PDB file of C-alpha atoms in Angstrom:
ATOM      1  CA  SER A   2       0.000   0.000   0.000  1.00  0.00           C
ATOM      2  CA  SER A   3       1.178   3.499  -0.691  1.00  0.00           C
ATOM      3  CA  SER A   4       2.083   5.705   2.191  1.00  0.00           C
ATOM      4  CA  SER A   5       2.011   9.449   2.388  1.00  0.00           C
ATOM      5  CA  SER A   6       3.728  11.781   4.779  1.00  0.00           C
ATOM      6  CA  SER A   7       4.712  15.396   4.595  1.00  0.00           C
ATOM      7  CA  GLY A   8       6.695  17.782   6.692  1.00  0.00           C
ATOM      8  CA  GLY A   9      10.188  17.608   8.026  1.00  0.00           C
ATOM      9  CA  SER A  10      12.457  15.156   9.722  1.00  0.00           C
ATOM     10  CA  GLY A  11      10.025  13.746  12.250  1.00  0.00           C
ATOM     11  CA  ARG A  12      11.733  15.663  15.040  1.00  0.00           C
ATOM     12  CA  PHE A  13      10.339  18.076  17.602  1.00  0.00           C
ATOM     13  CA  THR A  14      10.452  21.723  16.518  1.00  0.00           C
ATOM     14  CA  PRO A  15       9.698  24.923  18.468  1.00  0.00           C
ATOM     15  CA  ASN A  16       6.677  25.912  16.379  1.00  0.00           C
ATOM     16  CA  ARG A  17       4.875  22.670  17.291  1.00  0.00           C
ATOM     17  CA  THR A  18       6.082  22.422  20.905  1.00  0.00           C
ATOM     18  CA  HIS A  19       4.642  23.988  24.084  1.00  0.00           C
ATOM     19  CA  ALA A  20       6.909  26.742  25.457  1.00  0.00           C
ATOM     20  CA  SER A  21       7.453  24.810  28.723  1.00  0.00           C
ATOM     21  CA  LEU A  22       9.193  22.020  26.852  1.00  0.00           C
ATOM     22  CA  ARG A  23      12.854  22.349  25.935  1.00  0.00           C
ATOM     23  CA  ILE A  24      14.083  20.605  22.784  1.00  0.00           C
ATOM     24  CA  GLU A  25      17.569  19.071  22.800  1.00  0.00           C
ATOM     25  CA  GLU A  26      19.636  16.594  20.750  1.00  0.00           C
ATOM     26  CA  GLU A  27      18.638  18.176  17.424  1.00  0.00           C
ATOM     27  CA  GLY A  28      14.948  17.723  18.037  1.00  0.00           C
ATOM     28  CA  CYS A  29      15.014  14.217  19.492  1.00  0.00           C
ATOM     29  CA  LEU A  30      14.971  14.950  23.238  1.00  0.00           C
ATOM     30  CA  LEU A  31      12.068  16.698  24.939  1.00  0.00           C
ATOM     31  CA  VAL A  32      12.488  18.045  28.503  1.00  0.00           C
ATOM     32  CA  ASN A  33       9.791  19.670  30.626  1.00  0.00           C
ATOM     33  CA  HIS A  34      11.819  22.428  32.271  1.00  0.00           C
ATOM     34  CA  ASP A  35       9.345  24.770  33.935  1.00  0.00           C
ATOM     35  CA  HIS A  36       5.910  23.250  34.308  1.00  0.00           C
ATOM     36  CA  ASP A  37       4.625  21.802  37.573  1.00  0.00           C
ATOM     37  CA  ALA A  38       1.042  20.859  36.852  1.00  0.00           C
ATOM     38  CA  ASP A  39      -0.409  21.867  33.500  1.00  0.00           C
ATOM     39  CA  TRP A  40      -0.213  19.840  30.339  1.00  0.00           C
ATOM     40  CA  ALA A  41       2.518  20.618  27.841  1.00  0.00           C
ATOM     41  CA  CYS A  42       2.337  18.898  24.470  1.00  0.00           C
ATOM     42  CA  ALA A  43       4.656  18.543  21.474  1.00  0.00           C
ATOM     43  CA  LEU A  44       4.010  17.268  17.951  1.00  0.00           C
ATOM     44  CA  ALA A  45       6.790  16.036  15.692  1.00  0.00           C
ATOM     45  CA  ASP A  46       7.194  17.949  12.433  1.00  0.00           C
ATOM     46  CA  VAL A  47       5.909  15.183  10.184  1.00  0.00           C
ATOM     47  CA  VAL A  48       2.284  14.674   9.122  1.00  0.00           C
ATOM     48  CA  TRP A  49       0.909  11.270   8.136  1.00  0.00           C
ATOM     49  CA  ASP A  50      -2.214  11.370   5.961  1.00  0.00           C
ATOM     50  CA  SER A  51      -2.182   7.824   4.563  1.00  0.00           C
ATOM     51  CA  GLY A  52      -0.393   4.506   4.881  1.00  0.00           C
ATOM     52  CA  GLN A  53       1.321   2.775   7.789  1.00  0.00           C
ATOM     53  CA  HIS A  54       3.868   4.469  10.026  1.00  0.00           C
ATOM     54  CA  SER A  55       5.564   3.993  13.369  1.00  0.00           C
ATOM     55  CA  PHE A  56       7.703   5.786  15.901  1.00  0.00           C
ATOM     56  CA  ALA A  57       9.010   5.114  19.378  1.00  0.00           C
ATOM     57  CA  VAL A  58       9.560   7.142  22.511  1.00  0.00           C
ATOM     58  CA  GLU A  59      12.121   6.224  25.183  1.00  0.00           C
ATOM     59  CA  VAL A  60      11.601   7.378  28.769  1.00  0.00           C
ATOM     60  CA  VAL A  61      14.783   9.242  29.766  1.00  0.00           C
ATOM     61  CA  LYS A  62      13.825  10.856  33.061  1.00  0.00           C
ATOM     62  CA  PRO A  63      10.656   9.191  34.305  1.00  0.00           C
ATOM     63  CA  GLY A  64       7.710  10.462  36.263  1.00  0.00           C
ATOM     64  CA  PRO A  65       3.935  10.365  36.257  1.00  0.00           C
ATOM     65  CA  ASN A  66       1.699  12.156  33.789  1.00  0.00           C
ATOM     66  CA  MET A  67       3.300  11.257  30.501  1.00  0.00           C
ATOM     67  CA  TYR A  68       1.202  10.458  27.421  1.00  0.00           C
ATOM     68  CA  VAL A  69       2.449   9.099  24.097  1.00  0.00           C
ATOM     69  CA  GLY A  70       0.412   8.900  20.894  1.00  0.00           C
ATOM     70  CA  VAL A  71      -0.700  10.923  17.915  1.00  0.00           C
ATOM     71  CA  ALA A  72      -2.681  14.098  17.324  1.00  0.00           C
ATOM     72  CA  THR A  73      -3.951  16.146  14.405  1.00  0.00           C
ATOM     73  CA  VAL A  74      -1.976  19.198  13.373  1.00  0.00           C
ATOM     74  CA  ASN A  75      -4.558  21.480  15.009  1.00  0.00           C
ATOM     75  CA  HIS A  76      -4.181  19.896  18.474  1.00  0.00           C
ATOM     76  CA  ASP A  77      -4.041  22.477  21.286  1.00  0.00           C
ATOM     77  CA  LEU A  78      -0.560  22.191  22.842  1.00  0.00           C
ATOM     78  CA  THR A  79      -1.994  23.016  26.290  1.00  0.00           C
ATOM     79  CA  LYS A  80      -4.292  19.976  26.206  1.00  0.00           C
ATOM     80  CA  CYS A  81      -3.337  16.482  27.239  1.00  0.00           C
ATOM     81  CA  LEU A  82      -3.072  13.861  24.499  1.00  0.00           C
ATOM     82  CA  GLY A  83      -6.222  11.753  24.671  1.00  0.00           C
ATOM     83  CA  GLU A  84      -8.249  14.519  26.300  1.00  0.00           C
ATOM     84  CA  THR A  85      -9.500  15.856  22.973  1.00  0.00           C
ATOM     85  CA  PRO A  86     -11.329  14.313  19.989  1.00  0.00           C
ATOM     86  CA  ASP A  87      -8.249  15.050  17.836  1.00  0.00           C
ATOM     87  CA  SER A  88      -5.755  13.032  19.903  1.00  0.00           C
ATOM     88  CA  TRP A  89      -5.163   9.382  20.828  1.00  0.00           C
ATOM     89  CA  SER A  90      -2.667   8.161  23.445  1.00  0.00           C
ATOM     90  CA  ILE A  91      -1.593   5.772  26.173  1.00  0.00           C
ATOM     91  CA  TYR A  92      -0.830   6.925  29.712  1.00  0.00           C
ATOM     92  CA  SER A  93       2.452   6.122  31.456  1.00  0.00           C
ATOM     93  CA  VAL A  94       1.090   5.427  34.950  1.00  0.00           C
ATOM     94  CA  ASP A  95      -1.356   2.631  34.112  1.00  0.00           C
ATOM     95  CA  GLY A  96      -1.015   1.963  30.360  1.00  0.00           C
ATOM     96  CA  ASP A  97      -4.599   3.085  29.734  1.00  0.00           C
ATOM     97  CA  ALA A  98      -5.582   4.044  26.177  1.00  0.00           C
ATOM     98  CA  CYS A  99      -7.209   7.508  26.054  1.00  0.00           C
ATOM     99  CA  HIS A 100      -9.229   9.423  23.457  1.00  0.00           C
ATOM    100  CA  ALA A 101     -11.772  12.251  23.853  1.00  0.00           C
ATOM    101  CA  MET A 102     -11.663  12.047  27.689  1.00  0.00           C
ATOM    102  CA  GLN A 103     -12.389   8.296  27.654  1.00  0.00           C
ATOM    103  CA  CYS A 104      -9.698   5.965  29.019  1.00  0.00           C
ATOM    104  CA  GLU A 105      -9.760   2.171  28.979  1.00  0.00           C
ATOM    105  CA  LYS A 106      -7.430  -0.504  30.317  1.00  0.00           C
ATOM    106  CA  TYR A 107      -4.978  -1.417  27.590  1.00  0.00           C
ATOM    107  CA  ALA A 108      -1.262  -1.965  28.303  1.00  0.00           C
ATOM    108  CA  VAL A 109       1.235  -1.974  31.162  1.00  0.00           C
ATOM    109  CA  PRO A 110       2.750   1.153  32.726  1.00  0.00           C
ATOM    110  CA  PHE A 111       5.936   2.705  31.299  1.00  0.00           C
ATOM    111  CA  THR A 112       7.372   4.616  34.222  1.00  0.00           C
ATOM    112  CA  GLN A 113      11.025   3.539  34.330  1.00  0.00           C
ATOM    113  CA  ALA A 114      14.035   5.112  32.634  1.00  0.00           C
ATOM    114  CA  GLY A 115      14.754   3.096  29.483  1.00  0.00           C
ATOM    115  CA  ASP A 116      11.145   2.019  28.925  1.00  0.00           C
ATOM    116  CA  VAL A 117      10.238   2.260  25.226  1.00  0.00           C
ATOM    117  CA  VAL A 118       6.774   2.808  23.781  1.00  0.00           C
ATOM    118  CA  ARG A 119       6.397   2.079  20.072  1.00  0.00           C
ATOM    119  CA  VAL A 120       3.389   3.489  18.269  1.00  0.00           C
ATOM    120  CA  HIS A 121       2.005   1.886  15.074  1.00  0.00           C
ATOM    121  CA  VAL A 122      -0.295   4.032  12.944  1.00  0.00           C
ATOM    122  CA  ASP A 123      -2.418   2.767  10.041  1.00  0.00           C
ATOM    123  CA  VAL A 124      -4.056   5.931   8.763  1.00  0.00           C
ATOM    124  CA  ASP A 125      -6.036   4.170   6.013  1.00  0.00           C
ATOM    125  CA  ALA A 126      -7.561   1.627   8.414  1.00  0.00           C
ATOM    126  CA  GLY A 127      -7.979   4.246  11.155  1.00  0.00           C
ATOM    127  CA  GLU A 128      -6.075   1.983  13.535  1.00  0.00           C
ATOM    128  CA  LEU A 129      -3.583   2.787  16.262  1.00  0.00           C
ATOM    129  CA  SER A 130      -1.672   0.206  18.301  1.00  0.00           C
ATOM    130  CA  PHE A 131       1.132   0.321  20.842  1.00  0.00           C
ATOM    131  CA  GLN A 132       3.997  -1.787  22.144  1.00  0.00           C
ATOM    132  CA  VAL A 133       5.538  -1.294  25.573  1.00  0.00           C
ATOM    133  CA  ASN A 134       9.057  -2.728  25.852  1.00  0.00           C
ATOM    134  CA  GLU A 135       8.532  -5.127  22.915  1.00  0.00           C
ATOM    135  CA  SER A 136       5.167  -6.451  24.166  1.00  0.00           C
ATOM    136  CA  SER A 137       2.332  -5.810  21.691  1.00  0.00           C
ATOM    137  CA  TYR A 138      -1.203  -5.053  22.846  1.00  0.00           C
ATOM    138  CA  GLY A 139      -3.173  -5.055  19.578  1.00  0.00           C
ATOM    139  CA  ALA A 140      -5.370  -2.225  18.359  1.00  0.00           C
ATOM    140  CA  ALA A 141      -6.013   0.426  20.989  1.00  0.00           C
ATOM    141  CA  PHE A 142      -8.162   2.486  18.626  1.00  0.00           C
ATOM    142  CA  THR A 143      -9.982   1.876  15.359  1.00  0.00           C
ATOM    143  CA  ASN A 144     -11.440   5.394  15.050  1.00  0.00           C
ATOM    144  CA  LEU A 145      -8.293   7.269  14.074  1.00  0.00           C
ATOM    145  CA  ARG A 146      -8.870  10.141  11.679  1.00  0.00           C
ATOM    146  CA  GLY A 147      -5.812  11.544   9.920  1.00  0.00           C
ATOM    147  CA  PRO A 148      -3.768  13.374   9.104  1.00  0.00           C
ATOM    148  CA  VAL A 149      -1.870  12.930  12.391  1.00  0.00           C
ATOM    149  CA  SER A 150       1.591  13.538  13.843  1.00  0.00           C
ATOM    150  CA  PRO A 151       3.623  11.728  16.519  1.00  0.00           C
ATOM    151  CA  SER A 152       3.001  13.446  19.831  1.00  0.00           C
ATOM    152  CA  VAL A 153       3.938  13.482  23.526  1.00  0.00           C
ATOM    153  CA  THR A 154       2.480  15.216  26.597  1.00  0.00           C
ATOM    154  CA  LEU A 155       4.651  15.840  29.664  1.00  0.00           C
ATOM    155  CA  ALA A 156       2.972  17.306  32.747  1.00  0.00           C
ATOM    156  CA  LEU A 157       5.570  17.528  35.515  1.00  0.00           C
ATOM    157  CA  ARG A 158       8.851  19.400  35.674  1.00  0.00           C
ATOM    158  CA  SER A 159      11.997  17.481  34.689  1.00  0.00           C
ATOM    159  CA  LEU A 160      10.270  14.665  32.807  1.00  0.00           C
ATOM    160  CA  SER A 161      12.087  13.897  29.586  1.00  0.00           C
ATOM    161  CA  VAL A 162      11.672  11.541  26.626  1.00  0.00           C
ATOM    162  CA  ARG A 163      13.644  10.746  23.480  1.00  0.00           C
ATOM    163  CA  LEU A 164      11.962  10.334  20.096  1.00  0.00           C
ATOM    164  CA  LEU A 165      13.253   7.322  18.167  1.00  0.00           C
ATOM    165  CA  ASP A 166      13.149   6.664  14.419  1.00  0.00           C
ATOM    166  CA  PRO A 167       9.793   7.892  13.096  1.00  0.00           C
ATOM    167  CA  LYS A 168       9.011   6.398   9.699  1.00  0.00           C
TER     168      LYS A 168
END
């Protein structure tokens, strides 16, 4: 099947990243440097409007209130991933899958340094699935509406994650 993506390198860039999040390592490392409570979201600078894609996020400095998933380009960077109808995610603390304020049991937590969450996106089928540390959990969502971008929400100071190989 053909696959379509547009945009840049698949890295984090300032124009698609909440001001509380610092970008390091040429767009691969995201650090929450000044937020204590509110949500701070970042979208990678690639947009997937068809085909199958994946990316991974490694927990560098762990903590609660971390979400990993995808969002549309118009996602509000002050809103948590999975809180809005235009975002889909899993939550670090309990592995729940969240979309439009609805969360359901799905995977295991990813709260330790070195934990890796891989996200598989099939835009044509509207399907989103996740792996946590090599364990697959099947489709978390079948209502995905593209185009979407890789995305992360970090809610507490000093949390950090590294974006791995979006494709």
